[in-house]
Amino acid sequence: MSEVKGFIGSYTKQDGKGIYSFTLDTEEKTIKTVETGYEVSGSTYIQQHGDKLYGIKKADSNAGIQSYQINEDGTLTVINDNLSSTDSGCHIWISENGKYLLEAVYGPGVVRLYKLDETTGEVLELIDIAQQEGTGPNKERQDHAHTHYIQETPDGKYAVAVDLGTDEVITFTFGDHGFKRVETLNVEPGMGPRHLIFNDNGKYAYLFTELSNEVVVLKYEDGKFEMLDKLSSIPSDFTENSQGAAIRLSHDGKYLYASNRGHQSIAVFKVLGDGEKIELVEIVGTGGDWPRDFNIDPSDTFLVCAHEADGVLTLFERDKETGRLTMLENDKRAPEGVCVQFL
């Protein structure tokens, strides 16, 4: 099959529509179509689970989650929403069993836990809200907690949240009882942790920092994290403003990718050994302004990067042996695009 479909979540402050759908033609090596998938306010992060899609939604003074059925033709039909909060989230994750949705909320520095109907995909109720506390040395960005990311751990026992404002990686248990904080890793002050991804073996994770533009290798075991190593994602002689954004692994687990807003680039790292070390391969320009999220297609051959400032969608081809990226095109747009997901 030469066509691969995906979705892009976006801001809707200017000309963004909420959720876009796109089609990648893998034979022609081009993004064939970009269309409005579902017009919804402020759907800045979306996450697929089976034939369901979940997205952040902001409606007037209310905020929360909307669920969608992904139809056979790739269109979306709304299942329901739960807008029982006021602050709009920035990242969501669905538990492997489909029973829970985890949400990180940057503004107030909280994580939220929703109960899902794993059969219908409905968002049933908001179970719990957990508030993070603390500050960091960057007075402008770390004035209080700013939780930027949350996911279930690979062992299925915990949720791990990343807080930019407090320089923390926080582990919770979660379930019908809500959240219970069990462990905290304090990274170096001022790093500003943003996103995280686990090695498939579940023993290591890679933390990407927004404020210091570094990839931090973490060892993971039973809810506890330990810092092993760190590498910069931007050149040492670059002195202008740059902020780390997204981090992804190739599907074969051999290469790690991290996007830099300001430097307008993606850093490519090779994963060494069992995953305990990484080394820089190259840093590639993204051909757009403010590269936010990106993702790799199921064949591990193509990478699509969304740019928040100018809406550019850049298509790269991946060399599976070296991990290197070659830009194919940057002439398609998804205005205010900030999240990329492949079906």
PDB file of N, CA and C in Angstrom, residues 266-302:
ATOM      1  N   ILE A 266      16.436  19.259  13.573  1.00  0.00           N
ATOM      2  CA  ILE A 266      16.239  17.971  14.240  1.00  0.00           C
ATOM      3  C   ILE A 266      17.609  17.344  14.447  1.00  0.00           C
ATOM      4  N   ALA A 267      17.896  16.974  15.689  1.00  0.00           N
ATOM      5  CA  ALA A 267      19.139  16.271  16.004  1.00  0.00           C
ATOM      6  C   ALA A 267      18.909  14.776  15.913  1.00  0.00           C
ATOM      7  N   VAL A 268      19.869  14.073  15.322  1.00  0.00           N
ATOM      8  CA  VAL A 268      19.792  12.624  15.150  1.00  0.00           C
ATOM      9  C   VAL A 268      20.859  11.974  16.028  1.00  0.00           C
ATOM     10  N   PHE A 269      20.461  11.021  16.858  1.00  0.00           N
ATOM     11  CA  PHE A 269      21.385  10.306  17.734  1.00  0.00           C
ATOM     12  C   PHE A 269      21.298   8.808  17.461  1.00  0.00           C
ATOM     13  N   LYS A 270      22.437   8.142  17.555  1.00  0.00           N
ATOM     14  CA  LYS A 270      22.464   6.686  17.463  1.00  0.00           C
ATOM     15  C   LYS A 270      22.368   6.105  18.865  1.00  0.00           C
ATOM     16  N   VAL A 271      21.519   5.089  19.031  1.00  0.00           N
ATOM     17  CA  VAL A 271      21.365   4.415  20.317  1.00  0.00           C
ATOM     18  C   VAL A 271      22.398   3.293  20.390  1.00  0.00           C
ATOM     19  N   LEU A 272      23.198   3.317  21.431  1.00  0.00           N
ATOM     20  CA  LEU A 272      24.303   2.364  21.558  1.00  0.00           C
ATOM     21  C   LEU A 272      24.018   1.307  22.617  1.00  0.00           C
ATOM     22  N   GLY A 273      24.661   0.149  22.454  1.00  0.00           N
ATOM     23  CA  GLY A 273      24.564  -0.920  23.440  1.00  0.00           C
ATOM     24  C   GLY A 273      23.135  -1.359  23.658  1.00  0.00           C
ATOM     25  N   ASP A 274      22.756  -1.445  24.923  1.00  0.00           N
ATOM     26  CA  ASP A 274      21.416  -1.853  25.302  1.00  0.00           C
ATOM     27  C   ASP A 274      20.475  -0.654  25.368  1.00  0.00           C
ATOM     28  N   GLY A 275      21.023   0.539  25.069  1.00  0.00           N
ATOM     29  CA  GLY A 275      20.246   1.767  25.155  1.00  0.00           C
ATOM     30  C   GLY A 275      20.765   2.714  26.212  1.00  0.00           C
ATOM     31  N   GLU A 276      21.864   2.313  26.879  1.00  0.00           N
ATOM     32  CA  GLU A 276      22.390   3.106  27.991  1.00  0.00           C
ATOM     33  C   GLU A 276      23.224   4.305  27.539  1.00  0.00           C
ATOM     34  N   LYS A 277      23.561   4.367  26.234  1.00  0.00           N
ATOM     35  CA  LYS A 277      24.327   5.497  25.709  1.00  0.00           C
ATOM     36  C   LYS A 277      23.789   5.896  24.345  1.00  0.00           C
ATOM     37  N   ILE A 278      24.023   7.168  23.989  1.00  0.00           N
ATOM     38  CA  ILE A 278      23.671   7.651  22.658  1.00  0.00           C
ATOM     39  C   ILE A 278      24.830   8.498  22.142  1.00  0.00           C
ATOM     40  N   GLU A 279      24.919   8.626  20.820  1.00  0.00           N
ATOM     41  CA  GLU A 279      25.932   9.499  20.227  1.00  0.00           C
ATOM     42  C   GLU A 279      25.302  10.301  19.101  1.00  0.00           C
ATOM     43  N   LEU A 280      25.748  11.549  18.943  1.00  0.00           N
ATOM     44  CA  LEU A 280      25.203  12.429  17.913  1.00  0.00           C
ATOM     45  C   LEU A 280      25.653  11.986  16.530  1.00  0.00           C
ATOM     46  N   VAL A 281      24.705  11.899  15.609  1.00  0.00           N
ATOM     47  CA  VAL A 281      24.986  11.562  14.215  1.00  0.00           C
ATOM     48  C   VAL A 281      25.031  12.832  13.367  1.00  0.00           C
ATOM     49  N   GLU A 282      23.987  13.666  13.462  1.00  0.00           N
ATOM     50  CA  GLU A 282      23.908  14.893  12.685  1.00  0.00           C
ATOM     51  C   GLU A 282      22.807  15.784  13.236  1.00  0.00           C
ATOM     52  N   ILE A 283      22.846  17.049  12.840  1.00  0.00           N
ATOM     53  CA  ILE A 283      21.774  18.000  13.138  1.00  0.00           C
ATOM     54  C   ILE A 283      21.328  18.589  11.799  1.00  0.00           C
ATOM     55  N   VAL A 284      20.044  18.430  11.475  1.00  0.00           N
ATOM     56  CA  VAL A 284      19.531  18.758  10.147  1.00  0.00           C
ATOM     57  C   VAL A 284      18.511  19.884  10.231  1.00  0.00           C
ATOM     58  N   GLY A 285      18.616  20.880   9.355  1.00  0.00           N
ATOM     59  CA  GLY A 285      17.623  21.941   9.281  1.00  0.00           C
ATOM     60  C   GLY A 285      16.271  21.408   8.853  1.00  0.00           C
ATOM     61  N   THR A 286      15.201  21.990   9.412  1.00  0.00           N
ATOM     62  CA  THR A 286      13.866  21.457   9.144  1.00  0.00           C
ATOM     63  C   THR A 286      13.109  22.183   8.043  1.00  0.00           C
ATOM     64  N   GLY A 287      13.644  23.307   7.553  1.00  0.00           N
ATOM     65  CA  GLY A 287      12.993  23.980   6.431  1.00  0.00           C
ATOM     66  C   GLY A 287      11.708  24.696   6.795  1.00  0.00           C
ATOM     67  N   GLY A 288      11.541  25.024   8.080  1.00  0.00           N
ATOM     68  CA  GLY A 288      10.360  25.752   8.523  1.00  0.00           C
ATOM     69  C   GLY A 288      10.671  26.497   9.808  1.00  0.00           C
ATOM     70  N   ASP A 289       9.669  27.199  10.316  1.00  0.00           N
ATOM     71  CA  ASP A 289       9.855  28.053  11.484  1.00  0.00           C
ATOM     72  C   ASP A 289       9.189  27.444  12.720  1.00  0.00           C
ATOM     73  N   TRP A 290      10.016  27.182  13.736  1.00  0.00           N
ATOM     74  CA  TRP A 290       9.553  26.676  15.032  1.00  0.00           C
ATOM     75  C   TRP A 290       9.052  25.228  14.932  1.00  0.00           C
ATOM     76  N   PRO A 291       9.953  24.286  14.600  1.00  0.00           N
ATOM     77  CA  PRO A 291       9.569  22.876  14.487  1.00  0.00           C
ATOM     78  C   PRO A 291       9.115  22.322  15.840  1.00  0.00           C
ATOM     79  N   ARG A 292       7.891  21.926  15.924  1.00  0.00           N
ATOM     80  CA  ARG A 292       7.322  21.490  17.194  1.00  0.00           C
ATOM     81  C   ARG A 292       7.384  19.965  17.281  1.00  0.00           C
ATOM     82  N   ASP A 293       6.390  19.288  16.750  1.00  0.00           N
ATOM     83  CA  ASP A 293       6.361  17.828  16.821  1.00  0.00           C
ATOM     84  C   ASP A 293       6.689  17.244  15.457  1.00  0.00           C
ATOM     85  N   PHE A 294       7.028  15.974  15.459  1.00  0.00           N
ATOM     86  CA  PHE A 294       7.289  15.220  14.235  1.00  0.00           C
ATOM     87  C   PHE A 294       7.022  13.766  14.554  1.00  0.00           C
ATOM     88  N   ASN A 295       6.937  12.945  13.514  1.00  0.00           N
ATOM     89  CA  ASN A 295       6.755  11.513  13.742  1.00  0.00           C
ATOM     90  C   ASN A 295       7.270  10.733  12.547  1.00  0.00           C
ATOM     91  N   ILE A 296       7.514   9.452  12.785  1.00  0.00           N
ATOM     92  CA  ILE A 296       8.081   8.555  11.774  1.00  0.00           C
ATOM     93  C   ILE A 296       6.995   7.584  11.321  1.00  0.00           C
ATOM     94  N   ASP A 297       6.875   7.393  10.013  1.00  0.00           N
ATOM     95  CA  ASP A 297       5.796   6.554   9.486  1.00  0.00           C
ATOM     96  C   ASP A 297       6.024   5.096   9.860  1.00  0.00           C
ATOM     97  N   PRO A 298       4.987   4.247   9.774  1.00  0.00           N
ATOM     98  CA  PRO A 298       5.104   2.853  10.223  1.00  0.00           C
ATOM     99  C   PRO A 298       6.200   2.042   9.535  1.00  0.00           C
ATOM    100  N   SER A 299       6.590   2.437   8.312  1.00  0.00           N
ATOM    101  CA  SER A 299       7.637   1.696   7.605  1.00  0.00           C
ATOM    102  C   SER A 299       9.040   2.097   8.040  1.00  0.00           C
ATOM    103  N   ASP A 300       9.151   3.126   8.906  1.00  0.00           N
ATOM    104  CA  ASP A 300      10.433   3.635   9.389  1.00  0.00           C
ATOM    105  C   ASP A 300      11.223   4.355   8.297  1.00  0.00           C
ATOM    106  N   THR A 301      10.554   4.717   7.198  1.00  0.00           N
ATOM    107  CA  THR A 301      11.241   5.295   6.038  1.00  0.00           C
ATOM    108  C   THR A 301      11.114   6.804   5.952  1.00  0.00           C
ATOM    109  N   PHE A 302      10.012   7.347   6.464  1.00  0.00           N
ATOM    110  CA  PHE A 302       9.742   8.778   6.314  1.00  0.00           C
ATOM    111  C   PHE A 302       9.490   9.435   7.666  1.00  0.00           C
TER     112      PHE A 302
END
